[in-house]
Amino acid sequence: MGVFQQFLDDKQISPAVLLRRSRQLEAQSAEDRVLKRKRSAHRREKEGQQKPYAEKGLDKPRSGRGLSEQQLAAAREDRPVSPRVRSKLVRAVNALLTKGGGAPADAKALFGEVAARVGPTTKKAAS
């Protein structure tokens, strides 16, 4: 049994509840769609391309994708998962913990010494 699974057992968090909460947290709202549209318009502007999004107050919209069962299974078995999946797991677990009146947990408490998955590095060939 992995560190993450042990944490879920200690806090009595069901995997199905965790998946549902993640889906709810990551769902796109009308505000996220507006942000996507504004960021797209910002990229098309000539003078806007040099300015960062933060300067215009354009936060990053939510992805619209919650955790999948495969991602949760990998985390429960202490297999390395990507940093994006780890952050979604932390957000969902903290939402459940704070709803129950507990203190939020950090990634170190959830995953222990399991490193984040590093994807393949591809370099573009210089033409």
PDB file of C-alpha atoms in Angstrom:
ATOM      1  CA  MET A   1       0.000   0.000   0.000  1.00  0.00           C
ATOM      2  CA  GLY A   2       1.313   3.386  -1.012  1.00  0.00           C
ATOM      3  CA  VAL A   3       1.718   6.614   0.926  1.00  0.00           C
ATOM      4  CA  PHE A   4      -1.202   8.262  -0.875  1.00  0.00           C
ATOM      5  CA  GLN A   5      -3.473   5.261  -0.288  1.00  0.00           C
ATOM      6  CA  GLN A   6      -2.501   5.230   3.393  1.00  0.00           C
ATOM      7  CA  PHE A   7      -3.391   8.933   3.640  1.00  0.00           C
ATOM      8  CA  LEU A   8      -6.788   8.309   2.045  1.00  0.00           C
ATOM      9  CA  ASP A   9      -7.433   5.432   4.447  1.00  0.00           C
ATOM     10  CA  ASP A  10      -6.420   7.486   7.478  1.00  0.00           C
ATOM     11  CA  LYS A  11      -8.696  10.361   6.492  1.00  0.00           C
ATOM     12  CA  GLN A  12     -11.463   7.973   5.335  1.00  0.00           C
ATOM     13  CA  ILE A  13     -11.674   9.466   1.845  1.00  0.00           C
ATOM     14  CA  SER A  14     -13.293   7.291  -0.788  1.00  0.00           C
ATOM     15  CA  PRO A  15     -11.700   7.227  -4.269  1.00  0.00           C
ATOM     16  CA  ALA A  16     -15.121   7.732  -5.876  1.00  0.00           C
ATOM     17  CA  VAL A  17     -15.736  10.839  -3.762  1.00  0.00           C
ATOM     18  CA  LEU A  18     -12.269  12.133  -4.637  1.00  0.00           C
ATOM     19  CA  LEU A  19     -12.898  11.688  -8.374  1.00  0.00           C
ATOM     20  CA  ARG A  20     -16.276  13.411  -8.133  1.00  0.00           C
ATOM     21  CA  ARG A  21     -14.847  16.354  -6.184  1.00  0.00           C
ATOM     22  CA  SER A  22     -11.999  16.747  -8.666  1.00  0.00           C
ATOM     23  CA  ARG A  23     -14.467  16.792 -11.554  1.00  0.00           C
ATOM     24  CA  GLN A  24     -16.455  19.513  -9.787  1.00  0.00           C
ATOM     25  CA  LEU A  25     -13.388  21.628  -9.004  1.00  0.00           C
ATOM     26  CA  GLU A  26     -11.921  21.446 -12.491  1.00  0.00           C
ATOM     27  CA  ALA A  27     -15.177  22.009 -14.398  1.00  0.00           C
ATOM     28  CA  GLN A  28     -15.158  25.059 -16.634  1.00  0.00           C
ATOM     29  CA  SER A  29     -17.517  27.881 -15.839  1.00  0.00           C
ATOM     30  CA  ALA A  30     -18.715  30.775 -17.951  1.00  0.00           C
ATOM     31  CA  GLU A  31     -15.940  32.892 -16.414  1.00  0.00           C
ATOM     32  CA  ASP A  32     -13.309  30.399 -17.599  1.00  0.00           C
ATOM     33  CA  ARG A  33     -14.671  30.520 -21.131  1.00  0.00           C
ATOM     34  CA  VAL A  34     -14.456  34.322 -21.073  1.00  0.00           C
ATOM     35  CA  LEU A  35     -10.853  34.092 -19.854  1.00  0.00           C
ATOM     36  CA  LYS A  36      -9.996  31.721 -22.704  1.00  0.00           C
ATOM     37  CA  ARG A  37     -11.498  34.104 -25.226  1.00  0.00           C
ATOM     38  CA  LYS A  38      -9.643  37.108 -23.760  1.00  0.00           C
ATOM     39  CA  ARG A  39      -6.332  35.243 -23.689  1.00  0.00           C
ATOM     40  CA  SER A  40      -6.823  34.224 -27.302  1.00  0.00           C
ATOM     41  CA  ALA A  41      -7.525  37.832 -28.316  1.00  0.00           C
ATOM     42  CA  HIS A  42      -4.452  38.928 -26.334  1.00  0.00           C
ATOM     43  CA  ARG A  43      -2.245  36.546 -28.348  1.00  0.00           C
ATOM     44  CA  ARG A  44      -3.559  37.933 -31.636  1.00  0.00           C
ATOM     45  CA  GLU A  45      -2.722  41.556 -30.791  1.00  0.00           C
ATOM     46  CA  LYS A  46       0.608  42.784 -32.132  1.00  0.00           C
ATOM     47  CA  GLU A  47       1.535  44.856 -29.063  1.00  0.00           C
ATOM     48  CA  GLY A  48      -0.133  42.366 -26.722  1.00  0.00           C
ATOM     49  CA  GLN A  49       2.269  39.586 -27.627  1.00  0.00           C
ATOM     50  CA  GLN A  50       5.109  41.235 -25.726  1.00  0.00           C
ATOM     51  CA  LYS A  51       3.082  41.752 -22.540  1.00  0.00           C
ATOM     52  CA  PRO A  52       2.447  38.942 -20.064  1.00  0.00           C
ATOM     53  CA  TYR A  53      -1.098  37.822 -19.269  1.00  0.00           C
ATOM     54  CA  ALA A  54      -0.743  38.925 -15.659  1.00  0.00           C
ATOM     55  CA  GLU A  55      -0.300  42.519 -16.781  1.00  0.00           C
ATOM     56  CA  LYS A  56      -3.818  42.492 -18.217  1.00  0.00           C
ATOM     57  CA  GLY A  57      -5.202  40.516 -15.297  1.00  0.00           C
ATOM     58  CA  LEU A  58      -5.858  37.390 -17.367  1.00  0.00           C
ATOM     59  CA  ASP A  59      -5.583  34.448 -15.014  1.00  0.00           C
ATOM     60  CA  LYS A  60      -5.294  30.909 -16.271  1.00  0.00           C
ATOM     61  CA  PRO A  61      -8.679  29.257 -16.861  1.00  0.00           C
ATOM     62  CA  ARG A  62      -9.462  25.851 -15.402  1.00  0.00           C
ATOM     63  CA  SER A  63      -8.753  22.917 -17.669  1.00  0.00           C
ATOM     64  CA  GLY A  64     -12.240  21.439 -17.571  1.00  0.00           C
ATOM     65  CA  ARG A  65     -10.803  17.983 -16.913  1.00  0.00           C
ATOM     66  CA  GLY A  66     -10.875  16.323 -13.529  1.00  0.00           C
ATOM     67  CA  LEU A  67      -8.846  13.323 -12.498  1.00  0.00           C
ATOM     68  CA  SER A  68      -9.267  10.067 -14.349  1.00  0.00           C
ATOM     69  CA  GLU A  69      -9.520   6.679 -12.685  1.00  0.00           C
ATOM     70  CA  GLN A  70      -6.150   5.678 -14.172  1.00  0.00           C
ATOM     71  CA  GLN A  71      -4.441   8.740 -12.725  1.00  0.00           C
ATOM     72  CA  LEU A  72      -5.926   8.078  -9.304  1.00  0.00           C
ATOM     73  CA  ALA A  73      -4.947   4.404  -9.480  1.00  0.00           C
ATOM     74  CA  ALA A  74      -1.359   5.354 -10.340  1.00  0.00           C
ATOM     75  CA  ALA A  75      -1.178   7.753  -7.387  1.00  0.00           C
ATOM     76  CA  ARG A  76      -2.647   5.138  -5.028  1.00  0.00           C
ATOM     77  CA  GLU A  77       0.018   2.627  -6.127  1.00  0.00           C
ATOM     78  CA  ASP A  78       2.822   5.182  -5.607  1.00  0.00           C
ATOM     79  CA  ARG A  79       3.663   5.301  -9.293  1.00  0.00           C
ATOM     80  CA  PRO A  80       5.007   8.684 -10.450  1.00  0.00           C
ATOM     81  CA  VAL A  81       2.345  11.028 -11.838  1.00  0.00           C
ATOM     82  CA  SER A  82       2.805  14.340 -13.617  1.00  0.00           C
ATOM     83  CA  PRO A  83       2.949  17.589 -11.647  1.00  0.00           C
ATOM     84  CA  ARG A  84      -0.402  18.653 -13.121  1.00  0.00           C
ATOM     85  CA  VAL A  85      -2.075  15.479 -11.826  1.00  0.00           C
ATOM     86  CA  ARG A  86      -0.417  15.932  -8.445  1.00  0.00           C
ATOM     87  CA  SER A  87      -1.798  19.459  -8.149  1.00  0.00           C
ATOM     88  CA  LYS A  88      -5.295  18.245  -9.067  1.00  0.00           C
ATOM     89  CA  LEU A  89      -5.019  15.549  -6.403  1.00  0.00           C
ATOM     90  CA  VAL A  90      -3.880  18.053  -3.786  1.00  0.00           C
ATOM     91  CA  ARG A  91      -6.721  20.454  -4.661  1.00  0.00           C
ATOM     92  CA  ALA A  92      -9.367  17.720  -4.472  1.00  0.00           C
ATOM     93  CA  VAL A  93      -8.056  16.261  -1.200  1.00  0.00           C
ATOM     94  CA  ASN A  94      -7.780  19.703   0.398  1.00  0.00           C
ATOM     95  CA  ALA A  95     -11.309  20.577  -0.681  1.00  0.00           C
ATOM     96  CA  LEU A  96     -12.582  17.429   1.024  1.00  0.00           C
ATOM     97  CA  LEU A  97     -10.477  17.977   4.144  1.00  0.00           C
ATOM     98  CA  THR A  98     -11.503  21.602   4.634  1.00  0.00           C
ATOM     99  CA  LYS A  99     -15.149  20.707   4.047  1.00  0.00           C
ATOM    100  CA  GLY A 100     -14.864  18.195   6.883  1.00  0.00           C
ATOM    101  CA  GLY A 101     -13.234  20.766   9.158  1.00  0.00           C
ATOM    102  CA  GLY A 102      -9.669  19.474   8.844  1.00  0.00           C
ATOM    103  CA  ALA A 103      -6.495  21.283   7.971  1.00  0.00           C
ATOM    104  CA  PRO A 104      -5.306  21.228   4.351  1.00  0.00           C
ATOM    105  CA  ALA A 105      -2.446  18.878   3.476  1.00  0.00           C
ATOM    106  CA  ASP A 106       0.578  19.617   1.329  1.00  0.00           C
ATOM    107  CA  ALA A 107       1.959  17.483  -1.487  1.00  0.00           C
ATOM    108  CA  LYS A 108       4.747  16.120   0.732  1.00  0.00           C
ATOM    109  CA  ALA A 109       2.197  14.688   3.169  1.00  0.00           C
ATOM    110  CA  LEU A 110       0.198  13.141   0.338  1.00  0.00           C
ATOM    111  CA  PHE A 111       2.958  11.638  -1.780  1.00  0.00           C
ATOM    112  CA  GLY A 112       5.913  11.241   0.569  1.00  0.00           C
ATOM    113  CA  GLU A 113       9.159  10.655  -1.290  1.00  0.00           C
ATOM    114  CA  VAL A 114       7.556   9.617  -4.600  1.00  0.00           C
ATOM    115  CA  ALA A 115       8.953  11.864  -7.305  1.00  0.00           C
ATOM    116  CA  ALA A 116       6.830  13.510  -9.961  1.00  0.00           C
ATOM    117  CA  ARG A 117       6.847  11.879 -13.372  1.00  0.00           C
ATOM    118  CA  VAL A 118       9.137  13.496 -15.869  1.00  0.00           C
ATOM    119  CA  GLY A 119       8.024  13.276 -19.468  1.00  0.00           C
ATOM    120  CA  PRO A 120      10.249  12.684 -22.454  1.00  0.00           C
ATOM    121  CA  THR A 121      12.312  15.635 -23.523  1.00  0.00           C
ATOM    122  CA  THR A 122      12.121  16.390 -27.199  1.00  0.00           C
ATOM    123  CA  LYS A 123      14.340  18.920 -28.863  1.00  0.00           C
ATOM    124  CA  LYS A 124      13.318  20.516 -32.118  1.00  0.00           C
ATOM    125  CA  ALA A 125      15.817  20.065 -34.885  1.00  0.00           C
ATOM    126  CA  ALA A 126      17.398  23.292 -36.014  1.00  0.00           C
ATOM    127  CA  SER A 127      16.620  23.877 -39.670  1.00  0.00           C
TER     128      SER A 127
END
